[in-house]
CSV table of N, CA, C and O in Angstrom, one decimal:
chain,number,residue,atom,x,y,z
A,1,GLN,N,41.7,-10.6,-13.2
A,1,GLN,CA,40.4,-10.8,-13.7
A,1,GLN,C,39.6,-11.6,-12.7
A,1,GLN,O,40.1,-12.7,-12.3
A,2,VAL,N,38.5,-11.1,-12.2
A,2,VAL,CA,37.7,-11.8,-11.3
A,2,VAL,C,36.5,-12.4,-12.0
A,2,VAL,O,35.8,-11.8,-12.8
A,3,GLN,N,36.1,-13.7,-11.6
A,3,GLN,CA,35.0,-14.3,-12.2
A,3,GLN,C,34.1,-15.0,-11.1
A,3,GLN,O,34.7,-15.6,-10.2
A,4,LEU,N,32.8,-14.8,-11.3
A,4,LEU,CA,31.9,-15.4,-10.4
A,4,LEU,C,31.1,-16.5,-11.2
A,4,LEU,O,30.5,-16.1,-12.2
A,5,VAL,N,31.1,-17.7,-10.8
A,5,VAL,CA,30.5,-18.8,-11.5
A,5,VAL,C,29.3,-19.3,-10.7
A,5,VAL,O,29.6,-19.9,-9.6
A,6,GLU,N,28.1,-19.2,-11.1
A,6,GLU,CA,27.0,-19.6,-10.4
A,6,GLU,C,26.5,-21.0,-10.9
A,6,GLU,O,26.7,-21.3,-12.1
A,7,SER,N,25.8,-21.7,-10.0
A,7,SER,CA,25.3,-23.0,-10.4
A,7,SER,C,24.1,-23.3,-9.5
A,7,SER,O,23.9,-22.7,-8.4
A,8,GLY,N,23.2,-24.2,-9.9
A,8,GLY,CA,22.1,-24.7,-9.1
A,8,GLY,C,20.8,-24.2,-9.4
A,8,GLY,O,19.8,-24.7,-8.8
A,9,GLY,N,20.6,-23.4,-10.4
A,9,GLY,CA,19.2,-22.9,-10.7
A,9,GLY,C,18.5,-24.0,-11.4
A,9,GLY,O,19.0,-25.1,-11.7
A,10,GLY,N,17.2,-23.7,-11.7
A,10,GLY,CA,16.4,-24.7,-12.4
A,10,GLY,C,14.9,-24.5,-12.1
A,10,GLY,O,14.5,-23.5,-11.6
A,11,LEU,N,14.1,-25.6,-12.5
A,11,LEU,CA,12.7,-25.6,-12.3
A,11,LEU,C,12.3,-26.5,-11.2
A,11,LEU,O,12.8,-27.6,-11.1
A,12,VAL,N,11.4,-26.0,-10.3
A,12,VAL,CA,11.0,-26.7,-9.1
A,12,VAL,C,9.5,-26.4,-8.9
A,12,VAL,O,9.1,-25.3,-9.2
A,13,GLN,N,8.8,-27.4,-8.3
A,13,GLN,CA,7.4,-27.1,-7.9
A,13,GLN,C,7.4,-26.3,-6.6
A,13,GLN,O,8.3,-26.3,-5.8
A,14,ALA,N,6.3,-25.6,-6.5
A,14,ALA,CA,6.0,-24.9,-5.2
A,14,ALA,C,6.2,-25.8,-4.0
A,14,ALA,O,5.7,-26.9,-4.1
A,15,GLY,N,6.8,-25.3,-3.0
A,15,GLY,CA,7.1,-26.1,-1.8
A,15,GLY,C,8.4,-26.8,-1.8
A,15,GLY,O,8.8,-27.4,-0.8
A,16,GLY,N,9.0,-26.8,-3.0
A,16,GLY,CA,10.3,-27.5,-3.2
A,16,GLY,C,11.5,-26.7,-2.7
A,16,GLY,O,11.4,-25.6,-2.2
A,17,SER,N,12.7,-27.3,-3.0
A,17,SER,CA,13.9,-26.6,-2.5
A,17,SER,C,14.9,-26.6,-3.7
A,17,SER,O,14.9,-27.5,-4.6
A,18,LEU,N,15.8,-25.6,-3.6
A,18,LEU,CA,16.9,-25.5,-4.5
A,18,LEU,C,18.1,-24.9,-3.7
A,18,LEU,O,17.9,-24.2,-2.8
A,19,ARG,N,19.3,-25.2,-4.2
A,19,ARG,CA,20.5,-24.7,-3.6
A,19,ARG,C,21.3,-24.1,-4.7
A,19,ARG,O,21.8,-24.8,-5.6
A,20,LEU,N,21.6,-22.8,-4.6
A,20,LEU,CA,22.5,-22.1,-5.5
A,20,LEU,C,23.9,-22.0,-4.9
A,20,LEU,O,24.0,-21.8,-3.7
A,21,SER,N,24.8,-22.0,-5.8
A,21,SER,CA,26.2,-21.8,-5.4
A,21,SER,C,26.9,-20.8,-6.3
A,21,SER,O,26.5,-20.7,-7.4
A,22,CYS,N,27.9,-20.1,-5.7
A,22,CYS,CA,28.6,-19.1,-6.5
A,22,CYS,C,30.1,-19.2,-6.0
A,22,CYS,O,30.4,-19.0,-4.8
A,23,ALA,N,31.0,-19.5,-7.0
A,23,ALA,CA,32.4,-19.6,-6.7
A,23,ALA,C,33.1,-18.4,-7.3
A,23,ALA,O,33.0,-18.1,-8.5
A,24,ALA,N,33.9,-17.7,-6.5
A,24,ALA,CA,34.6,-16.5,-6.9
A,24,ALA,C,36.1,-16.9,-7.2
A,24,ALA,O,36.7,-17.6,-6.3
A,25,SER,N,36.6,-16.6,-8.3
A,25,SER,CA,38.0,-16.9,-8.6
A,25,SER,C,38.7,-15.6,-9.2
A,25,SER,O,38.0,-14.7,-9.7
A,26,GLY,N,40.0,-15.6,-9.1
A,26,GLY,CA,40.7,-14.5,-9.6
A,26,GLY,C,41.3,-13.6,-8.5
A,26,GLY,O,41.3,-14.0,-7.3
A,27,SER,N,41.7,-12.4,-8.8
A,27,SER,CA,42.4,-11.6,-7.9
A,27,SER,C,41.5,-10.7,-7.1
A,27,SER,O,41.3,-9.5,-7.4
A,28,ILE,N,40.8,-11.3,-6.1
A,28,ILE,CA,40.0,-10.5,-5.2
A,28,ILE,C,40.9,-10.3,-3.9
A,28,ILE,O,41.2,-11.2,-3.2
A,29,PHE,N,41.3,-9.0,-3.7
A,29,PHE,CA,42.2,-8.8,-2.6
A,29,PHE,C,41.6,-9.2,-1.2
A,29,PHE,O,42.3,-9.9,-0.5
A,30,SER,N,40.4,-8.9,-1.0
A,30,SER,CA,39.7,-9.3,0.2
A,30,SER,C,38.2,-9.2,-0.1
A,30,SER,O,37.8,-8.4,-0.8
A,31,ILE,N,37.5,-10.2,0.5
A,31,ILE,CA,36.0,-10.2,0.3
A,31,ILE,C,35.3,-9.8,1.6
A,31,ILE,O,35.6,-10.3,2.7
A,32,ASN,N,34.4,-8.8,1.5
A,32,ASN,CA,33.6,-8.4,2.6
A,32,ASN,C,32.3,-9.2,2.5
A,32,ASN,O,32.2,-10.4,2.9
A,33,HIS,N,31.2,-8.6,2.0
A,33,HIS,CA,29.9,-9.2,1.9
A,33,HIS,C,29.9,-10.2,0.7
A,33,HIS,O,30.5,-9.9,-0.3
A,34,MET,N,29.2,-11.3,0.8
A,34,MET,CA,28.8,-12.1,-0.3
A,34,MET,C,27.3,-12.4,-0.2
A,34,MET,O,26.8,-12.6,0.9
A,35,GLY,N,26.6,-12.4,-1.3
A,35,GLY,CA,25.2,-12.6,-1.2
A,35,GLY,C,24.5,-12.7,-2.6
A,35,GLY,O,25.2,-13.0,-3.6
A,36,TRP,N,23.2,-12.6,-2.5
A,36,TRP,CA,22.4,-12.9,-3.7
A,36,TRP,C,21.3,-11.8,-3.9
A,36,TRP,O,20.7,-11.3,-2.9
A,37,TYR,N,21.1,-11.4,-5.2
A,37,TYR,CA,20.0,-10.6,-5.6
A,37,TYR,C,19.2,-11.3,-6.6
A,37,TYR,O,19.6,-12.4,-7.1
A,38,ARG,N,18.0,-10.8,-6.8
A,38,ARG,CA,17.2,-11.5,-7.9
A,38,ARG,C,16.4,-10.4,-8.6
A,38,ARG,O,16.2,-9.3,-8.1
A,39,GLN,N,16.0,-10.8,-9.9
A,39,GLN,CA,15.3,-9.9,-10.7
A,39,GLN,C,14.2,-10.7,-11.4
A,39,GLN,O,14.6,-11.6,-12.2
A,40,ALA,N,13.0,-10.4,-11.2
A,40,ALA,CA,11.8,-11.0,-11.8
A,40,ALA,C,11.5,-10.2,-13.1
A,40,ALA,O,11.8,-9.0,-13.1
A,41,PRO,N,10.8,-10.8,-14.0
A,41,PRO,CA,10.5,-10.0,-15.3
A,41,PRO,C,9.7,-8.8,-14.9
A,41,PRO,O,8.7,-8.8,-14.2
A,42,GLY,N,10.1,-7.7,-15.5
A,42,GLY,CA,9.4,-6.4,-15.3
A,42,GLY,C,9.6,-5.7,-14.0
A,42,GLY,O,9.0,-4.7,-13.7
A,43,LYS,N,10.5,-6.3,-13.2
A,43,LYS,CA,10.7,-5.7,-11.8
A,43,LYS,C,12.2,-5.4,-11.7
A,43,LYS,O,13.1,-5.8,-12.4
A,44,GLN,N,12.5,-4.5,-10.7
A,44,GLN,CA,13.8,-4.1,-10.4
A,44,GLN,C,14.6,-5.2,-9.7
A,44,GLN,O,14.0,-6.1,-9.0
A,45,ARG,N,15.9,-5.2,-9.8
A,45,ARG,CA,16.7,-6.2,-9.1
A,45,ARG,C,16.6,-5.9,-7.6
A,45,ARG,O,16.6,-4.7,-7.2
A,46,GLU,N,16.4,-6.9,-6.8
A,46,GLU,CA,16.3,-6.7,-5.3
A,46,GLU,C,17.2,-7.6,-4.5
A,46,GLU,O,17.6,-8.7,-5.0
A,47,LEU,N,17.6,-7.2,-3.4
A,47,LEU,CA,18.4,-8.0,-2.5
A,47,LEU,C,17.6,-9.2,-2.0
A,47,LEU,O,16.5,-9.0,-1.5
A,48,VAL,N,18.2,-10.3,-2.0
A,48,VAL,CA,17.6,-11.5,-1.4
A,48,VAL,C,18.2,-11.7,0.0
A,48,VAL,O,17.5,-11.8,1.0
A,49,GLY,N,19.6,-11.7,0.1
A,49,GLY,CA,20.2,-11.9,1.4
A,49,GLY,C,21.7,-11.8,1.2
A,49,GLY,O,22.2,-12.1,0.1
A,50,TYR,N,22.4,-11.5,2.2
A,50,TYR,CA,23.9,-11.6,2.2
A,50,TYR,C,24.5,-11.9,3.5
A,50,TYR,O,23.8,-11.9,4.5
A,51,ILE,N,25.8,-12.3,3.5
A,51,ILE,CA,26.5,-12.7,4.7
A,51,ILE,C,27.8,-11.9,4.7
A,51,ILE,O,28.5,-11.8,3.7
A,52,THR,N,28.1,-11.4,5.9
A,52,THR,CA,29.3,-10.6,6.0
A,52,THR,C,30.5,-11.5,6.2
A,52,THR,O,30.4,-12.7,6.4
A,53,SER,N,31.7,-10.9,6.2
A,53,SER,CA,32.9,-11.7,6.5
A,53,SER,C,32.9,-12.3,7.9
A,53,SER,O,33.5,-13.3,8.1
A,54,GLY,N,32.1,-11.7,8.8
A,54,GLY,CA,32.1,-12.2,10.1
A,54,GLY,C,31.0,-13.2,10.3
A,54,GLY,O,30.8,-13.8,11.4
A,55,GLY,N,30.2,-13.4,9.3
A,55,GLY,CA,29.1,-14.4,9.4
A,55,GLY,C,27.7,-13.9,9.7
A,55,GLY,O,26.8,-14.7,9.8
A,56,SER,N,27.6,-12.6,9.9
A,56,SER,CA,26.2,-12.1,10.1
A,56,SER,C,25.4,-12.1,8.8
A,56,SER,O,26.0,-11.9,7.7
A,57,THR,N,24.1,-12.3,8.9
A,57,THR,CA,23.3,-12.4,7.7
A,57,THR,C,22.2,-11.4,7.7
A,57,THR,O,21.7,-11.0,8.8
A,58,ILE,N,21.8,-11.0,6.5
A,58,ILE,CA,20.6,-10.1,6.3
A,58,ILE,C,19.8,-10.7,5.2
A,58,ILE,O,20.3,-11.1,4.2
A,59,TYR,N,18.4,-10.6,5.4
A,59,TYR,CA,17.5,-11.1,4.4
A,59,TYR,C,16.4,-10.2,4.1
A,59,TYR,O,16.0,-9.4,5.1
A,60,THR,N,15.9,-10.2,2.9
A,60,THR,CA,14.7,-9.4,2.7
A,60,THR,C,13.5,-10.1,3.4
A,60,THR,O,13.6,-11.4,3.5
A,61,ASP,N,12.5,-9.4,3.7
A,61,ASP,CA,11.5,-9.9,4.6
A,61,ASP,C,10.8,-11.1,3.9
A,61,ASP,O,10.4,-12.1,4.6
A,62,SER,N,10.6,-11.1,2.6
A,62,SER,CA,9.8,-12.1,1.9
A,62,SER,C,10.5,-13.5,1.9
A,62,SER,O,9.8,-14.5,1.6
A,63,VAL,N,11.8,-13.6,2.3
A,63,VAL,CA,12.5,-14.9,2.3
A,63,VAL,C,12.9,-15.3,3.7
A,63,VAL,O,13.4,-16.4,3.8
A,64,LYS,N,12.7,-14.5,4.6
A,64,LYS,CA,13.1,-14.8,6.0
A,64,LYS,C,12.4,-16.1,6.5
A,64,LYS,O,11.2,-16.3,6.3
A,65,GLY,N,13.2,-17.0,7.0
A,65,GLY,CA,12.7,-18.3,7.5
A,65,GLY,C,12.7,-19.4,6.4
A,65,GLY,O,12.4,-20.5,6.7
A,66,ARG,N,12.9,-19.0,5.2
A,66,ARG,CA,12.8,-20.0,4.1
A,66,ARG,C,14.2,-20.1,3.4
A,66,ARG,O,14.6,-21.2,2.9
A,67,PHE,N,14.9,-19.0,3.3
A,67,PHE,CA,16.2,-19.0,2.6
A,67,PHE,C,17.3,-18.8,3.6
A,67,PHE,O,17.2,-18.1,4.6
A,68,THR,N,18.5,-19.4,3.3
A,68,THR,CA,19.7,-19.3,4.1
A,68,THR,C,20.9,-19.1,3.2
A,68,THR,O,21.1,-19.8,2.3
A,69,VAL,N,21.6,-18.0,3.6
A,69,VAL,CA,22.9,-17.7,2.9
A,69,VAL,C,24.0,-18.2,3.7
A,69,VAL,O,24.0,-18.0,5.0
A,70,SER,N,25.0,-18.9,3.1
A,70,SER,CA,26.2,-19.4,3.8
A,70,SER,C,27.4,-19.2,3.0
A,70,SER,O,27.2,-19.0,1.8
A,71,ARG,N,28.6,-19.2,3.6
A,71,ARG,CA,29.8,-19.0,2.8
A,71,ARG,C,30.9,-19.9,3.3
A,71,ARG,O,30.9,-20.3,4.4
A,72,ASP,N,31.8,-20.2,2.3
A,72,ASP,CA,33.0,-21.0,2.7
A,72,ASP,C,34.2,-20.0,2.3
A,72,ASP,O,34.5,-19.9,1.1
A,73,ASN,N,34.7,-19.4,3.3
A,73,ASN,CA,35.8,-18.4,3.1
A,73,ASN,C,37.0,-19.0,2.4
A,73,ASN,O,37.7,-18.4,1.6
A,74,ALA,N,37.3,-20.2,2.8
A,74,ALA,CA,38.5,-20.9,2.2
A,74,ALA,C,38.4,-21.1,0.7
A,74,ALA,O,39.4,-21.1,0.0
A,75,LYS,N,37.2,-21.3,0.2
A,75,LYS,CA,36.9,-21.5,-1.2
A,75,LYS,C,36.3,-20.3,-1.9
A,75,LYS,O,36.0,-20.4,-3.1
A,76,ASN,N,36.1,-19.2,-1.2
A,76,ASN,CA,35.5,-18.0,-1.8
A,76,ASN,C,34.2,-18.4,-2.4
A,76,ASN,O,33.9,-18.0,-3.6
A,77,THR,N,33.4,-19.1,-1.7
A,77,THR,CA,32.1,-19.6,-2.3
A,77,THR,C,31.0,-19.2,-1.4
A,77,THR,O,31.1,-19.2,-0.1
A,78,VAL,N,29.9,-18.8,-2.0
A,78,VAL,CA,28.7,-18.5,-1.2
A,78,VAL,C,27.5,-19.3,-1.8
A,78,VAL,O,27.5,-19.6,-3.0
A,79,HIS,N,26.6,-19.7,-0.9
A,79,HIS,CA,25.5,-20.6,-1.2
A,79,HIS,C,24.2,-19.9,-0.8
A,79,HIS,O,24.2,-19.1,0.1
A,80,LEU,N,23.2,-20.3,-1.5
A,80,LEU,CA,21.8,-19.9,-1.1
A,80,LEU,C,20.9,-21.1,-1.1
A,80,LEU,O,20.6,-21.7,-2.1
A,81,GLN,N,20.5,-21.5,0.1
A,81,GLN,CA,19.6,-22.6,0.3
A,81,GLN,C,18.2,-22.1,0.3
A,81,GLN,O,17.9,-21.2,1.2
A,82,MET,N,17.4,-22.5,-0.6
A,82,MET,CA,16.0,-22.0,-0.8
A,82,MET,C,15.0,-23.1,-0.5
A,82,MET,O,15.0,-24.1,-1.3
A,83,ASN,N,14.3,-23.0,0.6
A,83,ASN,CA,13.2,-24.0,0.9
A,83,ASN,C,11.9,-23.4,0.8
A,83,ASN,O,11.7,-22.1,0.8
A,84,SER,N,10.9,-24.2,0.8
A,84,SER,CA,9.5,-23.8,0.7
A,84,SER,C,9.3,-22.7,-0.4
A,84,SER,O,8.7,-21.7,-0.2
A,85,LEU,N,9.8,-23.0,-1.6
A,85,LEU,CA,9.7,-22.1,-2.7
A,85,LEU,C,8.3,-21.8,-3.1
A,85,LEU,O,7.5,-22.7,-3.1
A,86,LYS,N,8.1,-20.5,-3.5
A,86,LYS,CA,6.8,-20.1,-4.0
A,86,LYS,C,6.9,-19.6,-5.4
A,86,LYS,O,8.0,-19.2,-5.8
A,87,PRO,N,5.8,-19.6,-6.1
A,87,PRO,CA,5.9,-19.1,-7.5
A,87,PRO,C,6.5,-17.6,-7.6
A,87,PRO,O,7.2,-17.3,-8.6
A,88,GLU,N,6.2,-16.8,-6.6
A,88,GLU,CA,6.7,-15.4,-6.6
A,88,GLU,C,8.2,-15.4,-6.4
A,88,GLU,O,8.8,-14.3,-6.5
A,89,ASP,N,8.9,-16.5,-6.1
A,89,ASP,CA,10.3,-16.5,-6.0
A,89,ASP,C,11.0,-16.7,-7.4
A,89,ASP,O,12.2,-16.6,-7.5
A,90,THR,N,10.1,-16.9,-8.4
A,90,THR,CA,10.7,-17.1,-9.8
A,90,THR,C,11.4,-15.8,-10.2
A,90,THR,O,10.8,-14.7,-10.1
A,91,ALA,N,12.6,-15.9,-10.6
A,91,ALA,CA,13.5,-14.8,-11.0
A,91,ALA,C,14.8,-15.3,-11.5
A,91,ALA,O,15.1,-16.5,-11.3
A,92,VAL,N,15.6,-14.4,-12.0
A,92,VAL,CA,17.0,-14.7,-12.2
A,92,VAL,C,17.8,-14.2,-11.0
A,92,VAL,O,17.6,-13.1,-10.5
A,93,TYR,N,18.5,-15.1,-10.5
A,93,TYR,CA,19.3,-14.9,-9.2
A,93,TYR,C,20.7,-14.6,-9.5
A,93,TYR,O,21.4,-15.3,-10.3
A,94,PHE,N,21.2,-13.5,-9.0
A,94,PHE,CA,22.6,-13.0,-9.2
A,94,PHE,C,23.4,-13.1,-8.0
A,94,PHE,O,23.0,-12.6,-6.9
A,95,CYS,N,24.6,-13.7,-8.1
A,95,CYS,CA,25.6,-13.7,-7.0
A,95,CYS,C,26.2,-12.3,-7.0
A,95,CYS,O,26.5,-11.7,-8.0
A,96,HIS,N,26.5,-11.8,-5.8
A,96,HIS,CA,27.2,-10.5,-5.6
A,96,HIS,C,28.2,-10.6,-4.6
A,96,HIS,O,28.0,-11.2,-3.5
A,97,VAL,N,29.4,-10.1,-4.9
A,97,VAL,CA,30.5,-10.1,-4.0
A,97,VAL,C,31.1,-8.7,-3.8
A,97,VAL,O,31.3,-8.0,-4.8
A,98,LEU,N,31.2,-8.3,-2.6
A,98,LEU,CA,31.7,-7.0,-2.3
A,98,LEU,C,33.2,-7.1,-1.8
A,98,LEU,O,33.4,-7.7,-0.7
A,99,GLY,N,34.1,-6.7,-2.7
A,99,GLY,CA,35.5,-6.7,-2.3
A,99,GLY,C,35.9,-5.4,-1.6
A,99,GLY,O,35.1,-4.5,-1.4
A,100,SER,N,37.2,-5.3,-1.3
A,100,SER,CA,37.7,-4.1,-0.6
A,100,SER,C,37.8,-2.9,-1.6
A,100,SER,O,37.7,-1.8,-1.1
A,101,LEU,N,37.8,-3.1,-2.9
A,101,LEU,CA,38.0,-2.1,-3.8
A,101,LEU,C,36.8,-1.9,-4.7
A,101,LEU,O,36.5,-0.8,-5.2
A,102,ARG,N,36.0,-2.9,-5.0
A,102,ARG,CA,34.8,-2.8,-5.8
A,102,ARG,C,34.0,-4.0,-5.6
A,102,ARG,O,34.3,-4.9,-4.9
A,103,ASP,N,32.8,-4.0,-6.3
A,103,ASP,CA,32.0,-5.2,-6.2
A,103,ASP,C,31.9,-5.9,-7.5
A,103,ASP,O,32.3,-5.4,-8.6
A,104,TYR,N,31.4,-7.2,-7.5
A,104,TYR,CA,31.4,-8.1,-8.6
A,104,TYR,C,30.0,-8.7,-8.7
A,104,TYR,O,29.4,-9.0,-7.7
A,105,TRP,N,29.6,-9.1,-9.9
A,105,TRP,CA,28.3,-9.7,-10.2
A,105,TRP,C,28.5,-11.0,-11.0
A,105,TRP,O,29.4,-11.1,-11.9
A,106,GLY,N,27.7,-12.0,-10.7
A,106,GLY,CA,27.7,-13.2,-11.5
A,106,GLY,C,26.8,-13.0,-12.7
A,106,GLY,O,26.1,-11.9,-12.8
A,107,GLN,N,26.7,-14.0,-13.6
A,107,GLN,CA,26.0,-13.8,-14.8
A,107,GLN,C,24.5,-14.1,-14.6
A,107,GLN,O,23.7,-13.7,-15.5
A,108,GLY,N,24.1,-14.6,-13.5
A,108,GLY,CA,22.7,-14.9,-13.2
A,108,GLY,C,22.3,-16.3,-13.5
A,108,GLY,O,22.8,-16.9,-14.5
A,109,THR,N,21.4,-16.9,-12.7
A,109,THR,CA,20.9,-18.2,-12.9
A,109,THR,C,19.4,-18.2,-12.7
A,109,THR,O,18.9,-17.6,-11.8
A,110,GLN,N,18.7,-18.8,-13.6
A,110,GLN,CA,17.2,-18.8,-13.6
A,110,GLN,C,16.7,-19.8,-12.6
A,110,GLN,O,17.1,-20.9,-12.5
A,111,VAL,N,15.8,-19.3,-11.8
A,111,VAL,CA,15.0,-20.1,-10.9
A,111,VAL,C,13.5,-19.9,-11.2
A,111,VAL,O,13.0,-18.8,-11.2
A,112,THR,N,12.9,-21.1,-11.5
A,112,THR,CA,11.5,-21.0,-11.9
A,112,THR,C,10.7,-21.9,-10.9
A,112,THR,O,11.0,-23.1,-10.8
A,113,VAL,N,9.7,-21.4,-10.3
A,113,VAL,CA,8.9,-22.2,-9.4
A,113,VAL,C,7.5,-22.3,-9.9
A,113,VAL,O,6.8,-21.3,-10.1
A,114,SER,N,7.0,-23.5,-10.2
A,114,SER,CA,5.7,-23.7,-10.8
A,114,SER,C,4.7,-24.0,-9.7
A,114,SER,O,5.0,-24.5,-8.6
A,115,SER,N,3.5,-23.5,-10.0
A,115,SER,CA,2.4,-23.7,-9.0
A,115,SER,C,1.7,-25.0,-9.1
A,115,SER,O,1.9,-25.7,-10.1
């Protein structure tokens, strides 16, 4: 049984920062990509950014230069550092882990940015 536990969401004013964390536990044979998606009300879930097992990162254009994805392979943990937050970043953020056999999703954590 694999479990992803997210933490760090909350309410912040525009221009502020938040750091999300996601810890993976259980029988994951090997982890490839680790990253984050988000879903705003009435919108489709979209990729925020991910990091490969080799440390390469990919971000959606709207967060480039503001968000940073990092990972701790020894702890099977991925983080999302979010700076210069904007009201349009308000969404439920989901951790995503791509294993060798399948992918896994966290339960989601709410991030709300007030103007």
